[in-house]
Amino acid sequence: MKTIEAYDLIYSIVSSIPRGRVATYGQVAELAGLSRGARQVGFALRVLPDGSGIPWHRVINSRGEISPRGEPEGEHEQRLLLESEGIVFNEGGRLSLRQFRWDPEVDGY
DNA sequence: AAACTGACTAATA
DNA sequence: CTATTAGCCAGTT
């Protein structure tokens, strides 16, 4: 058994995000103990294989938008997944963080 | 070991 | 509102 990697922790936290809610990279990083490791969270999600069971689509950037990643395919896919969970996007492709942001304390983390 | 890179964020202009 | 700058941290080259 080797050292517990930070990614496992990140994946656990992302898996804890309730359906119909979202969390920002910074927020997940904070919960994982990586106070300024927002980029690490992004990397962890990038290397995440499809069908891993991790709701990676519930993680968005601080602007309440899908983070650009070079190819618009993933962005579109993420948006569809979120909409299928009840998340509503505004015209600018953004959503109301005030309404959909996951609150660990309130939701019972 | 040094430089580059990026699913980030906050502050400024 | 958008654009730019700087700070951040780990993985890659």
PDB file of C-alpha atoms (C1' of nucleotides) in Angstrom:
ATOM      1  CA  MET A   1       0.000   0.000   0.000  1.00  0.00           C
ATOM      2  CA  LYS A   2       1.446   3.265  -1.012  1.00  0.00           C
ATOM      3  CA  THR A   3       0.999   6.842  -0.077  1.00  0.00           C
ATOM      4  CA  ILE A   4      -2.514   8.153  -0.378  1.00  0.00           C
ATOM      5  CA  GLU A   5      -2.551  10.498  -3.318  1.00  0.00           C
ATOM      6  CA  ALA A   6      -4.337  13.813  -3.189  1.00  0.00           C
ATOM      7  CA  TYR A   7      -6.333  12.796  -6.237  1.00  0.00           C
ATOM      8  CA  ASP A   8      -8.174  10.093  -4.360  1.00  0.00           C
ATOM      9  CA  LEU A   9      -9.266  12.734  -1.922  1.00  0.00           C
ATOM     10  CA  ILE A  10     -10.325  15.025  -4.730  1.00  0.00           C
ATOM     11  CA  TYR A  11     -12.319  12.242  -6.331  1.00  0.00           C
ATOM     12  CA  SER A  12     -14.010  11.478  -3.037  1.00  0.00           C
ATOM     13  CA  ILE A  13     -15.047  15.065  -2.588  1.00  0.00           C
ATOM     14  CA  VAL A  14     -16.284  15.418  -6.147  1.00  0.00           C
ATOM     15  CA  SER A  15     -18.286  12.248  -5.633  1.00  0.00           C
ATOM     16  CA  SER A  16     -19.835  13.867  -2.593  1.00  0.00           C
ATOM     17  CA  ILE A  17     -21.374  16.657  -4.612  1.00  0.00           C
ATOM     18  CA  PRO A  18     -25.135  16.079  -4.531  1.00  0.00           C
ATOM     19  CA  ARG A  19     -27.084  15.763  -7.727  1.00  0.00           C
ATOM     20  CA  GLY A  20     -28.281  19.087  -9.038  1.00  0.00           C
ATOM     21  CA  ARG A  21     -25.444  20.976  -7.365  1.00  0.00           C
ATOM     22  CA  VAL A  22     -22.065  22.217  -8.509  1.00  0.00           C
ATOM     23  CA  ALA A  23     -18.775  23.159  -6.890  1.00  0.00           C
ATOM     24  CA  THR A  24     -15.916  25.315  -8.051  1.00  0.00           C
ATOM     25  CA  TYR A  25     -12.361  24.057  -8.520  1.00  0.00           C
ATOM     26  CA  GLY A  26     -11.229  26.269  -5.698  1.00  0.00           C
ATOM     27  CA  GLN A  27     -13.898  24.925  -3.422  1.00  0.00           C
ATOM     28  CA  VAL A  28     -13.015  21.314  -4.086  1.00  0.00           C
ATOM     29  CA  ALA A  29      -9.350  22.135  -3.585  1.00  0.00           C
ATOM     30  CA  GLU A  30     -10.159  23.788  -0.307  1.00  0.00           C
ATOM     31  CA  LEU A  31     -12.058  20.752   0.940  1.00  0.00           C
ATOM     32  CA  ALA A  32      -9.214  18.520  -0.188  1.00  0.00           C
ATOM     33  CA  GLY A  33      -6.746  20.513   1.843  1.00  0.00           C
ATOM     34  CA  LEU A  34      -5.152  22.088  -1.225  1.00  0.00           C
ATOM     35  CA  SER A  35      -6.138  25.631  -0.357  1.00  0.00           C
ATOM     36  CA  ARG A  36      -4.676  26.977  -3.596  1.00  0.00           C
ATOM     37  CA  GLY A  37      -4.688  23.834  -5.657  1.00  0.00           C
ATOM     38  CA  ALA A  38      -7.535  24.661  -7.974  1.00  0.00           C
ATOM     39  CA  ARG A  39      -5.327  23.754 -10.934  1.00  0.00           C
ATOM     40  CA  GLN A  40      -4.564  20.409  -9.398  1.00  0.00           C
ATOM     41  CA  VAL A  41      -8.255  19.672  -9.221  1.00  0.00           C
ATOM     42  CA  GLY A  42      -8.526  20.512 -12.892  1.00  0.00           C
ATOM     43  CA  PHE A  43      -5.667  18.160 -13.676  1.00  0.00           C
ATOM     44  CA  ALA A  44      -7.182  15.393 -11.584  1.00  0.00           C
ATOM     45  CA  LEU A  45     -10.408  15.674 -13.544  1.00  0.00           C
ATOM     46  CA  ARG A  46      -8.581  15.755 -16.860  1.00  0.00           C
ATOM     47  CA  VAL A  47      -6.855  12.433 -16.286  1.00  0.00           C
ATOM     48  CA  LEU A  48     -10.094  10.942 -15.058  1.00  0.00           C
ATOM     49  CA  PRO A  49     -11.201   8.157 -17.449  1.00  0.00           C
ATOM     50  CA  ASP A  50     -14.759   8.018 -18.709  1.00  0.00           C
ATOM     51  CA  GLY A  51     -17.095   5.766 -16.790  1.00  0.00           C
ATOM     52  CA  SER A  52     -15.155   6.223 -13.588  1.00  0.00           C
ATOM     53  CA  GLY A  53     -18.344   7.085 -11.792  1.00  0.00           C
ATOM     54  CA  ILE A  54     -17.007  10.448 -10.764  1.00  0.00           C
ATOM     55  CA  PRO A  55     -19.441  13.324 -11.407  1.00  0.00           C
ATOM     56  CA  TRP A  56     -16.684  15.534 -12.821  1.00  0.00           C
ATOM     57  CA  HIS A  57     -19.269  17.623 -14.650  1.00  0.00           C
ATOM     58  CA  ARG A  58     -20.372  19.126 -11.338  1.00  0.00           C
ATOM     59  CA  VAL A  59     -17.095  20.973 -11.039  1.00  0.00           C
ATOM     60  CA  ILE A  60     -16.928  24.386 -12.692  1.00  0.00           C
ATOM     61  CA  ASN A  61     -14.801  27.497 -12.450  1.00  0.00           C
ATOM     62  CA  SER A  62     -15.329  30.479 -10.154  1.00  0.00           C
ATOM     63  CA  ARG A  63     -17.299  32.340 -12.816  1.00  0.00           C
ATOM     64  CA  GLY A  64     -20.007  29.724 -12.799  1.00  0.00           C
ATOM     65  CA  GLU A  65     -19.041  28.596 -16.295  1.00  0.00           C
ATOM     66  CA  ILE A  66     -17.682  25.470 -17.920  1.00  0.00           C
ATOM     67  CA  SER A  67     -13.924  25.879 -18.079  1.00  0.00           C
ATOM     68  CA  PRO A  68     -12.602  26.073 -21.641  1.00  0.00           C
ATOM     69  CA  ARG A  69     -10.316  23.223 -22.567  1.00  0.00           C
ATOM     70  CA  GLY A  70      -9.354  23.610 -26.206  1.00  0.00           C
ATOM     71  CA  GLU A  71     -12.028  21.348 -27.598  1.00  0.00           C
ATOM     72  CA  PRO A  72     -15.684  22.476 -27.254  1.00  0.00           C
ATOM     73  CA  GLU A  73     -16.802  18.839 -27.225  1.00  0.00           C
ATOM     74  CA  GLY A  74     -16.243  18.320 -23.530  1.00  0.00           C
ATOM     75  CA  GLU A  75     -17.794  21.624 -22.631  1.00  0.00           C
ATOM     76  CA  HIS A  76     -20.948  20.777 -24.478  1.00  0.00           C
ATOM     77  CA  GLU A  77     -21.099  17.343 -22.925  1.00  0.00           C
ATOM     78  CA  GLN A  78     -20.670  18.783 -19.450  1.00  0.00           C
ATOM     79  CA  ARG A  79     -23.445  21.264 -20.004  1.00  0.00           C
ATOM     80  CA  LEU A  80     -25.843  18.580 -21.158  1.00  0.00           C
ATOM     81  CA  LEU A  81     -25.054  16.461 -18.124  1.00  0.00           C
ATOM     82  CA  LEU A  82     -25.693  19.364 -15.786  1.00  0.00           C
ATOM     83  CA  GLU A  83     -28.921  20.309 -17.507  1.00  0.00           C
ATOM     84  CA  SER A  84     -30.094  16.715 -17.178  1.00  0.00           C
ATOM     85  CA  GLU A  85     -29.661  17.122 -13.433  1.00  0.00           C
ATOM     86  CA  GLY A  86     -31.793  20.214 -13.261  1.00  0.00           C
ATOM     87  CA  ILE A  87     -29.102  22.868 -13.562  1.00  0.00           C
ATOM     88  CA  VAL A  88     -30.279  25.814 -15.615  1.00  0.00           C
ATOM     89  CA  PHE A  89     -27.836  27.810 -17.705  1.00  0.00           C
ATOM     90  CA  ASN A  90     -28.212  31.468 -18.529  1.00  0.00           C
ATOM     91  CA  GLU A  91     -27.629  33.028 -21.930  1.00  0.00           C
ATOM     92  CA  GLY A  92     -23.926  33.526 -21.449  1.00  0.00           C
ATOM     93  CA  GLY A  93     -23.498  29.809 -20.845  1.00  0.00           C
ATOM     94  CA  ARG A  94     -23.289  30.590 -17.181  1.00  0.00           C
ATOM     95  CA  LEU A  95     -25.301  29.428 -14.204  1.00  0.00           C
ATOM     96  CA  SER A  96     -26.293  31.015 -10.931  1.00  0.00           C
ATOM     97  CA  LEU A  97     -23.671  29.961  -8.419  1.00  0.00           C
ATOM     98  CA  ARG A  98     -25.777  31.570  -5.748  1.00  0.00           C
ATOM     99  CA  GLN A  99     -28.458  29.032  -6.536  1.00  0.00           C
ATOM    100  CA  PHE A 100     -26.572  25.870  -7.507  1.00  0.00           C
ATOM    101  CA  ARG A 101     -23.340  26.060  -5.529  1.00  0.00           C
ATOM    102  CA  TRP A 102     -22.907  23.127  -3.210  1.00  0.00           C
ATOM    103  CA  ASP A 103     -22.845  24.027   0.479  1.00  0.00           C
ATOM    104  CA  PRO A 104     -21.206  21.164   2.416  1.00  0.00           C
ATOM    105  CA  GLU A 105     -22.350  22.577   5.734  1.00  0.00           C
ATOM    106  CA  VAL A 106     -25.931  23.071   4.673  1.00  0.00           C
ATOM    107  CA  ASP A 107     -26.182  19.891   2.679  1.00  0.00           C
ATOM    108  CA  GLY A 108     -24.612  17.720   5.336  1.00  0.00           C
ATOM    109  CA  TYR A 109     -21.091  17.015   4.150  1.00  0.00           C
TER     110      TYR A 109
ATOM    111  C1'  DA B   1      17.361  20.385 -11.779  1.00  0.00           C
ATOM    112  C1'  DA B   2      15.144  24.154 -14.815  1.00  0.00           C
ATOM    113  C1'  DA B   3      11.591  25.547 -17.884  1.00  0.00           C
ATOM    114  C1'  DC B   4       6.966  24.871 -19.655  1.00  0.00           C
ATOM    115  C1'  DT B   5       2.175  24.036 -19.185  1.00  0.00           C
ATOM    116  C1'  DG B   6      -2.565  24.329 -17.661  1.00  0.00           C
ATOM    117  C1'  DA B   7     -10.554  21.672 -16.786  1.00  0.00           C
ATOM    118  C1'  DC B   8      -7.766  27.963 -11.714  1.00  0.00           C
ATOM    119  C1'  DT B   9      -8.529  32.517  -9.058  1.00  0.00           C
ATOM    120  C1'  DA B  10      -8.343  37.171  -7.575  1.00  0.00           C
ATOM    121  C1'  DA B  11      -7.070  41.771  -8.428  1.00  0.00           C
ATOM    122  C1'  DT B  12      -6.575  45.703 -11.771  1.00  0.00           C
ATOM    123  C1'  DA B  13      -7.405  48.637 -15.633  1.00  0.00           C
TER     124       DA B  13
ATOM    125  C1'  DC C   1     -18.827  43.763 -19.183  1.00  0.00           C
ATOM    126  C1'  DT C   2     -13.793  42.178 -21.270  1.00  0.00           C
ATOM    127  C1'  DA C   3      -8.575  42.057 -21.127  1.00  0.00           C
ATOM    128  C1'  DT C   4      -4.306  41.752 -18.670  1.00  0.00           C
ATOM    129  C1'  DT C   5      -1.183  40.460 -14.716  1.00  0.00           C
ATOM    130  C1'  DA C   6       0.329  38.024 -11.165  1.00  0.00           C
ATOM    131  C1'  DG C   7       0.156  34.192  -7.850  1.00  0.00           C
ATOM    132  C1'  DC C   8      -0.484  29.523  -7.258  1.00  0.00           C
ATOM    133  C1'  DC C   9       0.876  24.225  -7.454  1.00  0.00           C
ATOM    134  C1'  DA C  10       1.780  19.781  -9.410  1.00  0.00           C
ATOM    135  C1'  DG C  11       2.722  17.138 -13.629  1.00  0.00           C
ATOM    136  C1'  DT C  12       5.597  16.955 -18.077  1.00  0.00           C
ATOM    137  C1'  DT C  13       9.497  17.636 -20.868  1.00  0.00           C
TER     138       DT C  13
END
